[in-house]
């Protein structure tokens, strides 16, 4: 178990955004977190990456208690995150953007090592041909790849993805699915939030459904999408 969340709570004023939430991520696993808008999925990711601190509960990363650790500390311990709204350094090239992540991710890495790692990440994410473009000259799909590349540059053992497929056409989403599978095959465990159900079906080893800040259901895709609770709370109708 590489990531473990127990009894996590986070309220904003009177609103319980995350309530007694628990989940785990196994080594080498791709886990999907789904659920209706406002269910607390992004808040959960913000708690995992250290943007917010929980009111109570515990987060363990590779056995380290990171519940109250800074985002930087979490990054150094192997937690990487790509954002729903991509935000590269626009005045820098693709290569430079990834290089920044590589330098930042692990303390003590030499510039030469960071350079080599950047090249590997650009190859993995298919951005090699665009390495010397400015970040503001990329297409939406390339932007998303760069967001993933920047997170991978920090050498995470766990990658958190918040709706990185949003806005992609179906064939682009399939490319993104292949990319995430390659990332996993390179040794990274993945937790992703996603609304597009075919993507969840094709990518997730296991699915956690959130509603009202809590875990409503959990299991393989095919059992979760047939769960009457999940159909009532989220899907509306049965999906294949
Ligand atoms: N920074 C914040 N301040 C106040 N309320 C927030 C904040 N972030 C999220 N919320 C509220 O918490 C609830 C869960 O939101 P969110 O985690 O974004 O859900 P999801 O990602 O599942 O759509 C929502 O009611 C949302 O309005
Ligand atoms: Mg969200």
mmCIF file of C-alpha atoms in Angstrom, residues 1 3-7 21-25 31-33 44 48 58 191 206 208 210 215 218:
data_model
loop_
_atom_site.group_PDB
_atom_site.id
_atom_site.type_symbol
_atom_site.label_atom_id
_atom_site.label_comp_id
_atom_site.label_asym_id
_atom_site.label_seq_id
_atom_site.Cartn_x
_atom_site.Cartn_y
_atom_site.Cartn_z
ATOM 1 C CA UNK A 1 0.000 0.000 0.000
ATOM 2 C CA UNK A 3 -0.925 5.688 -0.126
ATOM 3 C CA UNK A 4 -3.428 5.402 2.690
ATOM 4 C CA UNK A 5 -6.103 7.845 3.810
ATOM 5 C CA UNK A 6 -8.037 7.372 7.034
ATOM 6 C CA UNK A 7 -10.951 9.264 8.600
ATOM 7 C CA UNK A 21 -13.068 9.719 3.956
ATOM 8 C CA UNK A 22 -10.879 6.675 3.600
ATOM 9 C CA UNK A 23 -9.117 5.036 0.694
ATOM 10 C CA UNK A 24 -5.898 3.315 -0.243
ATOM 11 C CA UNK A 25 -3.750 3.040 -3.345
ATOM 12 C CA UNK A 31 -7.315 4.145 -9.021
ATOM 13 C CA UNK A 32 -10.204 6.298 -10.260
ATOM 14 C CA UNK A 33 -12.143 8.616 -7.959
ATOM 15 C CA UNK A 44 -9.520 15.261 -1.367
ATOM 16 C CA UNK A 48 -3.409 14.767 -0.427
ATOM 17 C CA UNK A 58 -4.423 10.783 8.513
ATOM 18 C CA UNK A 191 -4.891 8.234 -8.505
ATOM 19 C CA UNK A 206 -10.369 0.004 -9.193
ATOM 20 C CA UNK A 208 -13.862 4.747 -5.568
ATOM 21 C CA UNK A 210 -17.542 9.772 -3.533
ATOM 22 C CA UNK A 215 -16.919 7.019 0.101
ATOM 23 C CA UNK A 218 -15.621 0.985 -4.146
#
